[in-house]
Coordinates of C-alpha atoms in Angstrom, one line a residue:
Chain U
X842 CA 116.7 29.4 272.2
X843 CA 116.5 26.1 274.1
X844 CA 118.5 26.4 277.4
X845 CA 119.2 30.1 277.9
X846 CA 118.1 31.7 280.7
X847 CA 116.4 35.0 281.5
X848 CA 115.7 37.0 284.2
X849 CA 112.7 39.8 283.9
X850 CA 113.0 42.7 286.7
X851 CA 109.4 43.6 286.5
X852 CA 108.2 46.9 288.1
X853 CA 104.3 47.1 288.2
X854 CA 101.3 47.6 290.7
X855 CA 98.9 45.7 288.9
X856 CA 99.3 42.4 286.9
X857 CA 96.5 43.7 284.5
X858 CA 98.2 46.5 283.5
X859 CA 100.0 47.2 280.3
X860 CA 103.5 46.1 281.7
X861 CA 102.2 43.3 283.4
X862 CA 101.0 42.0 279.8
X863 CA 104.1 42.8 278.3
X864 CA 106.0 41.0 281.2
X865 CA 103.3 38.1 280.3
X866 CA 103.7 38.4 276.9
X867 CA 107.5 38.2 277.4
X868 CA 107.2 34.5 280.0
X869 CA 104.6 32.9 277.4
X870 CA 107.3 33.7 274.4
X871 CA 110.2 32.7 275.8
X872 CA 109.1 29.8 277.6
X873 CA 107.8 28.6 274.7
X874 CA 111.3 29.0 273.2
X875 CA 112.4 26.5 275.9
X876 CA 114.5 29.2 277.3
X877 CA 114.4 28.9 281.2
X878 CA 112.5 32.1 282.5
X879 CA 112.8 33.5 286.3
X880 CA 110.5 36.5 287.0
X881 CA 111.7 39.2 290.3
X882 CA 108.4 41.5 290.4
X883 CA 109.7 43.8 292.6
X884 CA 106.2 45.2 293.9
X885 CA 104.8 41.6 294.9
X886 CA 108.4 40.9 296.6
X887 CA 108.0 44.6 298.5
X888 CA 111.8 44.5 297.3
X889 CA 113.8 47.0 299.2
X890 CA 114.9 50.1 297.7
X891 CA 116.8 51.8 300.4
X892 CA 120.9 51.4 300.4
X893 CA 121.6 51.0 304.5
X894 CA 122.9 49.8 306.9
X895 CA 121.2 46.6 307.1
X896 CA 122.5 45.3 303.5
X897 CA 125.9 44.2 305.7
X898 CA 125.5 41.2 307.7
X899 CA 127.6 41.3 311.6
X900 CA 130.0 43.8 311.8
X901 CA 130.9 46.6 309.0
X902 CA 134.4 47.0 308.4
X903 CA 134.8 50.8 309.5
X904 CA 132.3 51.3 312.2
X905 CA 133.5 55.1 312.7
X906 CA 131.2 56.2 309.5
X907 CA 129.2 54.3 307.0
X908 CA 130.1 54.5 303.1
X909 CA 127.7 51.7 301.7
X910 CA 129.7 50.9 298.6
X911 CA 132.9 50.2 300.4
X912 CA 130.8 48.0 303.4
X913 CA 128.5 46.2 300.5
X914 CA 131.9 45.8 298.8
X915 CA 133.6 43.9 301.7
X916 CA 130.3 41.9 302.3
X917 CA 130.1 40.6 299.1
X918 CA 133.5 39.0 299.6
X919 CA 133.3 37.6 303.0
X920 CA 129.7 36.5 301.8
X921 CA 127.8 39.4 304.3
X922 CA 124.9 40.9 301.7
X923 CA 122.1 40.7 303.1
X924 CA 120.3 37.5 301.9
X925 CA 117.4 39.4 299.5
X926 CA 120.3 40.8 297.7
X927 CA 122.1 37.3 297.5
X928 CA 119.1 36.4 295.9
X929 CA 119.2 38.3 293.2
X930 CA 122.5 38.8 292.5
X931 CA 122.2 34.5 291.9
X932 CA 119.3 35.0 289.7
X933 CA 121.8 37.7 287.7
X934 CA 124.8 35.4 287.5
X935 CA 122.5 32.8 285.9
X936 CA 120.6 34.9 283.3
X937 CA 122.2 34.9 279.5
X938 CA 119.1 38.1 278.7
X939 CA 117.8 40.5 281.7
X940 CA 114.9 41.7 280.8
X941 CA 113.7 45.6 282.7
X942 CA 110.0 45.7 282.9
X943 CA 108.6 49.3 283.8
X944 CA 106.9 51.9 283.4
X945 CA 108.7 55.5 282.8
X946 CA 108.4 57.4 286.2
X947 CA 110.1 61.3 285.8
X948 CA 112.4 60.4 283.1
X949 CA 113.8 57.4 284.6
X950 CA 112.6 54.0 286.2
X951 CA 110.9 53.4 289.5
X952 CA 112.7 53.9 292.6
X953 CA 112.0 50.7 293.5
X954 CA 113.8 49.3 290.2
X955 CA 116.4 52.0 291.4
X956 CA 116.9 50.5 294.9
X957 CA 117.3 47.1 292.7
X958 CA 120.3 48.5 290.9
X959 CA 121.7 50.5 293.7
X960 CA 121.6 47.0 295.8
X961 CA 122.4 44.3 293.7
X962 CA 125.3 45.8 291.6
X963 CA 127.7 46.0 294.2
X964 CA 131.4 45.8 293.5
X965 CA 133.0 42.4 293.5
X966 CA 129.7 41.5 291.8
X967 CA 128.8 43.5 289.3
X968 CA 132.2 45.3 288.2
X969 CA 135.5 45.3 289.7
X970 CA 138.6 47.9 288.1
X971 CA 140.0 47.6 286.0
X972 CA 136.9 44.9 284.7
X973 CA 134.0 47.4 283.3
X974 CA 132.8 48.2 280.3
X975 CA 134.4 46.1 277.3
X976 CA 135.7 44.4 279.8
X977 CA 133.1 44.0 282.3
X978 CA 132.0 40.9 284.5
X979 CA 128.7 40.7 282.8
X980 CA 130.2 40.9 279.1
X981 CA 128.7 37.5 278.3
X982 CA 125.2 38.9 279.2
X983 CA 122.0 40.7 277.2
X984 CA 119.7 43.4 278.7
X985 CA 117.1 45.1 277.1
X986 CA 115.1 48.3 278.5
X987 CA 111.7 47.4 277.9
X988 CA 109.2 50.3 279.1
X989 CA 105.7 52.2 278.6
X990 CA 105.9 56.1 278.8
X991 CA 103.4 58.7 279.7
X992 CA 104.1 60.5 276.7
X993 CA 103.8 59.7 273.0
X994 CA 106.5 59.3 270.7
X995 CA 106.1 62.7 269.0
X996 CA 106.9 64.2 272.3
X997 CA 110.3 62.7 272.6
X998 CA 112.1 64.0 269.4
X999 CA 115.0 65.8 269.5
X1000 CA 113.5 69.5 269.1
X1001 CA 110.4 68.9 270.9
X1002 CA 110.0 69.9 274.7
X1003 CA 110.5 66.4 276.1
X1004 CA 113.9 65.7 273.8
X1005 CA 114.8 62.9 272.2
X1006 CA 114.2 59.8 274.1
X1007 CA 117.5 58.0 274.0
X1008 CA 118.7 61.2 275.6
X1009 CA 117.3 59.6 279.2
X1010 CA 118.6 56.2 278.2
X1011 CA 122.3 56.9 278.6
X1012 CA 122.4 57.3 282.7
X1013 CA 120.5 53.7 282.3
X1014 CA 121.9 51.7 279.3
X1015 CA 125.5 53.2 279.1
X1016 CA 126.3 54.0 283.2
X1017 CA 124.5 51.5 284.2
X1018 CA 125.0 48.2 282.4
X1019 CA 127.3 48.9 279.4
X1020 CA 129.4 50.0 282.8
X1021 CA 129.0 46.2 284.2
X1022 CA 130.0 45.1 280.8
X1023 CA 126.4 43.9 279.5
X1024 CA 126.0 44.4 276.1
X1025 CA 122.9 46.1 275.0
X1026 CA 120.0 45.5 272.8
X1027 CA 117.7 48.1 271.4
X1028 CA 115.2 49.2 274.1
X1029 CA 111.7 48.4 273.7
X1030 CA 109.5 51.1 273.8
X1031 CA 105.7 51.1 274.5
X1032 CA 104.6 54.7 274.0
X1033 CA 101.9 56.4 275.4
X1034 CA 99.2 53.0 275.9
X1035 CA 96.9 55.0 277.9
X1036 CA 96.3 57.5 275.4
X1037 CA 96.2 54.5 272.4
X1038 CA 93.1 52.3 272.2
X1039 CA 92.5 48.4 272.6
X1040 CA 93.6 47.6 269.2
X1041 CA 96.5 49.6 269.6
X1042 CA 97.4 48.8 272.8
X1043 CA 97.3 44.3 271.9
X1044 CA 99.9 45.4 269.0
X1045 CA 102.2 46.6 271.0
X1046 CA 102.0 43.7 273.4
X1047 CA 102.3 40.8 270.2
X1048 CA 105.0 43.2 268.5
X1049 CA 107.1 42.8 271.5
X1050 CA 106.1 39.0 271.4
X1051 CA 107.0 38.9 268.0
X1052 CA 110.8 40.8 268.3
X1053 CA 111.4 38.2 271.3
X1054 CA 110.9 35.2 268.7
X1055 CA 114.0 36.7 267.1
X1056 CA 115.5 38.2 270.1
X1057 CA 118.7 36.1 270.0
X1058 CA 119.9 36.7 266.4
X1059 CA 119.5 40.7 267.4
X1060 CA 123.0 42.4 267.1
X1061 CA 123.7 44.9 270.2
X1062 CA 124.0 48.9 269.8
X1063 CA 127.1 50.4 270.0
X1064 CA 127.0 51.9 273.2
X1065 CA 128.7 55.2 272.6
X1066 CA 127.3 59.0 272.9
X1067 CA 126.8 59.0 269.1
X1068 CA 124.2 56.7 269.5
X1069 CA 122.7 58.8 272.5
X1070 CA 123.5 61.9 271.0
X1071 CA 124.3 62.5 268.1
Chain E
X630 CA 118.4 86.7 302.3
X631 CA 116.4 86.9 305.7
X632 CA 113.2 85.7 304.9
X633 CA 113.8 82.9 302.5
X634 CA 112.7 79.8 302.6
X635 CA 114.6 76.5 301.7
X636 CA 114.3 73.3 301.6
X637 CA 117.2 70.4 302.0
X638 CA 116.4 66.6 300.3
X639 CA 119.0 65.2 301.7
X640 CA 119.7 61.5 301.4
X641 CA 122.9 60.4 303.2
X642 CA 123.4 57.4 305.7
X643 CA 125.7 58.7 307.6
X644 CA 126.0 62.3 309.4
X645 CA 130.1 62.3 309.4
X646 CA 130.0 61.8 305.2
X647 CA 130.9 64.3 303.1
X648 CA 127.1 64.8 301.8
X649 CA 126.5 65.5 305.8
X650 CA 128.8 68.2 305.9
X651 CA 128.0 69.5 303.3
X652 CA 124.5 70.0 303.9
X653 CA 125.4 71.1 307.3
X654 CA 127.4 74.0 305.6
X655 CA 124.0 74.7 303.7
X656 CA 122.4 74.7 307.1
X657 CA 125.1 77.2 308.9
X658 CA 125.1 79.8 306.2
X659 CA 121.9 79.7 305.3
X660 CA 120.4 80.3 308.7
X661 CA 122.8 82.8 308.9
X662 CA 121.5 84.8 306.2
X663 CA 118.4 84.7 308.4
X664 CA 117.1 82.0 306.1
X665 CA 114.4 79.5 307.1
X666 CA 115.8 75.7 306.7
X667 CA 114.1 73.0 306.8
X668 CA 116.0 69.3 306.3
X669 CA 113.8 66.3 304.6
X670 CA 116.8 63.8 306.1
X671 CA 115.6 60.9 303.8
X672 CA 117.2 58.1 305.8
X673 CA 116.7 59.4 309.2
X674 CA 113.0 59.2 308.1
X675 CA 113.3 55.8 306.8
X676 CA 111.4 57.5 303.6
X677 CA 109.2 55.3 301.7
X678 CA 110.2 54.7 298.3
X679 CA 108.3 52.8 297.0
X680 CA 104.7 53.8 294.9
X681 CA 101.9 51.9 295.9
X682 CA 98.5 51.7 297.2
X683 CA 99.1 52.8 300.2
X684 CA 99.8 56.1 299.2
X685 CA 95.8 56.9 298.6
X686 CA 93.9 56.9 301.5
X687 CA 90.2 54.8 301.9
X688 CA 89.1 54.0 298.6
X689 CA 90.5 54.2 294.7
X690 CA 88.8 55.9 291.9
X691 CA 89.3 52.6 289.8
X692 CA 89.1 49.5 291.5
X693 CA 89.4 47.5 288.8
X694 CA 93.1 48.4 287.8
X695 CA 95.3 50.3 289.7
X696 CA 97.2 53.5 287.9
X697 CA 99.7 54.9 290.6
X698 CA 99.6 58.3 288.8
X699 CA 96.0 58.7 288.0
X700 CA 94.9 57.4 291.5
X701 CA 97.3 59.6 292.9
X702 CA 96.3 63.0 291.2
X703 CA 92.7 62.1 292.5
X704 CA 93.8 61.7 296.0
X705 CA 95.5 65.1 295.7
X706 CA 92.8 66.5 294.8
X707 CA 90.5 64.9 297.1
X708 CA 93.1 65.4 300.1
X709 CA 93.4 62.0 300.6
X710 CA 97.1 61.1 300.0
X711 CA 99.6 59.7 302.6
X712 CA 100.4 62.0 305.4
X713 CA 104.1 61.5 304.8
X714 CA 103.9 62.6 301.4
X715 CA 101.4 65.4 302.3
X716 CA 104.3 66.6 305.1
X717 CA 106.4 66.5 302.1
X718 CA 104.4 68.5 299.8
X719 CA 103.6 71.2 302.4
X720 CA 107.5 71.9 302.6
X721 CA 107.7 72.0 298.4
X722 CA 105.1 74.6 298.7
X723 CA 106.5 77.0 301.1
X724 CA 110.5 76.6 300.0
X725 CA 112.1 79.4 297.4
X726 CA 114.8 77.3 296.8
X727 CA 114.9 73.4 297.3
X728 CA 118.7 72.2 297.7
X729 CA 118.6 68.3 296.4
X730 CA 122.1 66.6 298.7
X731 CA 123.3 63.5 297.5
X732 CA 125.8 61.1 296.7
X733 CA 125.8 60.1 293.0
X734 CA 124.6 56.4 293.1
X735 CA 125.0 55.0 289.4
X736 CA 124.6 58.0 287.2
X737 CA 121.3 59.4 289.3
X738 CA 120.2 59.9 292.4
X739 CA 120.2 57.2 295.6
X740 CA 116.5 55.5 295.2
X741 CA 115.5 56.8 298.5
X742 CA 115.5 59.9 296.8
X743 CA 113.9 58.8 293.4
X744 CA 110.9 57.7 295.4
X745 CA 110.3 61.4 297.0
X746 CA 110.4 62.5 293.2
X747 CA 108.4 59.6 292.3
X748 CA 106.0 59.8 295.4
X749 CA 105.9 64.0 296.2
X750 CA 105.6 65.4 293.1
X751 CA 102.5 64.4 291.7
X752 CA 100.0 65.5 289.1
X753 CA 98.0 68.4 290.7
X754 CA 100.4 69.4 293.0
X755 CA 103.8 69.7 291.0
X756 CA 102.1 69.7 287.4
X757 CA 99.0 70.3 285.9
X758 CA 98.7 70.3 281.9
X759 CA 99.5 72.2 280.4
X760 CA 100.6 74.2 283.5
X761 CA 104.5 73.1 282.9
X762 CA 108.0 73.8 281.8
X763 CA 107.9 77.8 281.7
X764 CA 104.4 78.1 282.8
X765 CA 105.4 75.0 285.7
X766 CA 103.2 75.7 289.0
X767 CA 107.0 75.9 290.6
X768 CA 107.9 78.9 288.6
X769 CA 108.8 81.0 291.3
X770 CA 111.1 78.9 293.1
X771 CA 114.7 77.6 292.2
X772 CA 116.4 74.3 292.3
X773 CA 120.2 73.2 292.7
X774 CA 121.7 69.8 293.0
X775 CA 124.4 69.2 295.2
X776 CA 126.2 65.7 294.4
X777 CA 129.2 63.8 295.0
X778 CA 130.6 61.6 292.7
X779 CA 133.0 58.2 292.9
X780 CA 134.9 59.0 289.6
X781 CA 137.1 62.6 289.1
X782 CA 136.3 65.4 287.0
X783 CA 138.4 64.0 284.6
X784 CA 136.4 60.7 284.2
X785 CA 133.5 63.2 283.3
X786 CA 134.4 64.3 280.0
X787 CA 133.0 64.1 277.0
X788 CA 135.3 62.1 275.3
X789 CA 136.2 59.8 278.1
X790 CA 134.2 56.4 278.9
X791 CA 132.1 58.2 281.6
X792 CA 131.0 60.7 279.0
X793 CA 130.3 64.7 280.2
X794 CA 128.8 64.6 283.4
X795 CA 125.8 67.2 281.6
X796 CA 124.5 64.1 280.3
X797 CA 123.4 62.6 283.4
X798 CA 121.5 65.9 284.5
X799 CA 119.2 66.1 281.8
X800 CA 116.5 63.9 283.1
X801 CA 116.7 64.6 286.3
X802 CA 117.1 68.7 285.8
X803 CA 114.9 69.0 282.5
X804 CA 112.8 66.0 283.1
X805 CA 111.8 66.4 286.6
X806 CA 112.3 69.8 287.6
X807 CA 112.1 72.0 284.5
X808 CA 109.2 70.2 284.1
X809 CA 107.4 71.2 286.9
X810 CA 108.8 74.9 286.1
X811 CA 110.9 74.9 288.8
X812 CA 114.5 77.6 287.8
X813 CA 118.0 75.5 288.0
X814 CA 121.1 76.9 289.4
X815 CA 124.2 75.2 288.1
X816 CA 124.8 72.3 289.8
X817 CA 127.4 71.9 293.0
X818 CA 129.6 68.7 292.4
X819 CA 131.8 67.7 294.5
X820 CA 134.0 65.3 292.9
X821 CA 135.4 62.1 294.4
X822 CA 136.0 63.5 297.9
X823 CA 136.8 59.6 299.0
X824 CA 139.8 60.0 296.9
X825 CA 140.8 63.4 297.7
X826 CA 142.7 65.1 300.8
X827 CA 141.2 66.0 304.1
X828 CA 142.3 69.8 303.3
X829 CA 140.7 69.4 299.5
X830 CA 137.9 67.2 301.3
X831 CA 137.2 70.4 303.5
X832 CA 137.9 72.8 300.5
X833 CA 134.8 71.1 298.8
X834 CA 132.8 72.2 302.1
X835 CA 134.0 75.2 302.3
X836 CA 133.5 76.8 298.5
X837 CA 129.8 75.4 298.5
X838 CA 129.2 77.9 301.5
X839 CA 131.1 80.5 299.3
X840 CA 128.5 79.9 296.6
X841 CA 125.7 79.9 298.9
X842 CA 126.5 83.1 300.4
X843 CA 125.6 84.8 297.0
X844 CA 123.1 82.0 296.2
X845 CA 120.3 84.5 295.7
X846 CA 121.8 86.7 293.1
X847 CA 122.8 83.9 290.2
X848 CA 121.1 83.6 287.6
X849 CA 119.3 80.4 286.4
X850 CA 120.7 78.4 283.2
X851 CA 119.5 77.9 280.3
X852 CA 117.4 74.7 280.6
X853 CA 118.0 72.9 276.8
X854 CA 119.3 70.6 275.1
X855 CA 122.2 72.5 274.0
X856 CA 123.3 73.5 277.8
X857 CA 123.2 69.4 278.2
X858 CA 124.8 68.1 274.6
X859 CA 126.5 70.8 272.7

């Protein structure tokens, strides 16, 4: 859709690699669209993962001992983050869709995509109680999980050993950004592309291309344990 | 028990938190059993997070694209992986019981602490196909996470919006350290100690040195879904 505007957190060593052509795949489609596409790949950027100290600008508010979300809290309002952090949290404010690029590390995403979230989401920003949830700052805004795993699908069902996959979802989709009041699209899944051949591997790249055509008339889930668990 | 061996990931800024002290407790009564602790102090080490390149010393085995996990598994075997995540592995190896200390940063652990998992426990050394879950090369050593938490007990319930606090543990017990084999003690949370009393504050200390004073005799849980979900 003409004028909306997305943001892709992309987590990936190498450009070649399958995320980096689904994170392609993802710019060529929605550019094409007209939407307005802005790209943070975190590796290139050597983003910052590590919550410290240095996240404050000047003086912290309690210098006797440190508690980073109540310092990035009070930063945020006198305008203190540190200025990679502003950065993104602009890029955010902007974006209609956020887009996670990664691939599955141990069940969860990179820490480096970890060190985004545990940076950028700061309170004043990113929620603020009573506003989370249904009622949260971002409730006008999209995300989708889109990720590769080392495992194929049959792995992740319910009774097998690696459980059912949504079951690792929840801590992302529903604590994470169902919590800032995004609503939430279906995740994307690429399973297993190492084990799958060329073939294989270019559909799943032009299937995500192809659900991104139609990615705005999508409906959200309904982020509740049911759809986790149940 | 004199003689044991353990091992402290501890990711806190600040000494004078409530994650110091409690790991400090670990540290008193531990040694006092005539225990051996050692403390990976995340921060104070300015741990790398992040999974790169770096992490394989001189040259990779595929030049042409760059796979963090397959690269990483050759250096192991090759012994040519970062010293810093070598120093790591060594302590792994020789701990009975590795105690993870952390504040609960958005429904996992701080990234500084994902990035050990991601970075430490590689293919070779923490797994090896299909050398995992019950026959896991950590099978004879135990694992318990020690967290504190923003929200109450009662914000961790199945039916309220932060859903049972079990739900979050799955990846992170099943999919990281079941998975490697490793036995999990129930977890030690200490709930929102920012919101609690200095005598409840010190309360929270005081029964997690309680608990570790019989640490040795408990019993693991059962590691399924229906410990997580039911």
């Amino acid at each position: 859709m003409a004028g909306k505007r997305v943001l892709i957190i992309y987590a990936h060593q190498d450009p070649k690699s399958m995320n980096g052509s689904l994170k392609d795949a993802a710019v060529t489609e929605l550019s094409s669209q007209g939407c307005q596409v802005t790209v943070s790949d975190l590796y290139a950027m050597n983003f910052e993962p590590r919550a410290t100290r240095k996240d404050i600008v000047g003086a912290l508010s309690n210098s006797k001992s440190f508690n980073y979300a109540a310092e990035t809290y009070e930063a945020y309002k006198k305008g203190a983050l540190s200025s990679d952090v502003v950065e993104e949290q602009k890029k955010v404010q902007e974006a209609d869709l956020v887009i996670f690029q990664f691939p599955l590390y141990w069940y969860s995403m990179p820490a480096i995509m970890k060190g985004w979230i545990d940076r950028v989401l700061c309170q004043g920003f990113a929620f603020e109680p009573p506003k989370y949830f249904e009622q949260g700052l971002f409730k006008n805004k999209l995300v989708i999980l889109s990720f590769t795993t080392g495992g194929t699908a049959e792995m992740y069902f319910k009774n097998e050993l690696g459980g059912d996959i949504r079951y690792i979802l929840w801590p992302i989709q529903h604590g994470v950004f169902h919590f800032c009041g995004f609503k939430i699209l279906a995740p994307q899944i690429s399973f297993a592309p190492e084990r799958a051949s060329e073939d294989k591997r270019k559909e799943m790249v032009t299937s995500w291309a192809r659900r991104l055509a139609t990615i705005w008339d999508e409906k959200p889930i309904h982020c509740t344990p049911s759809w986790y668990f149940e």
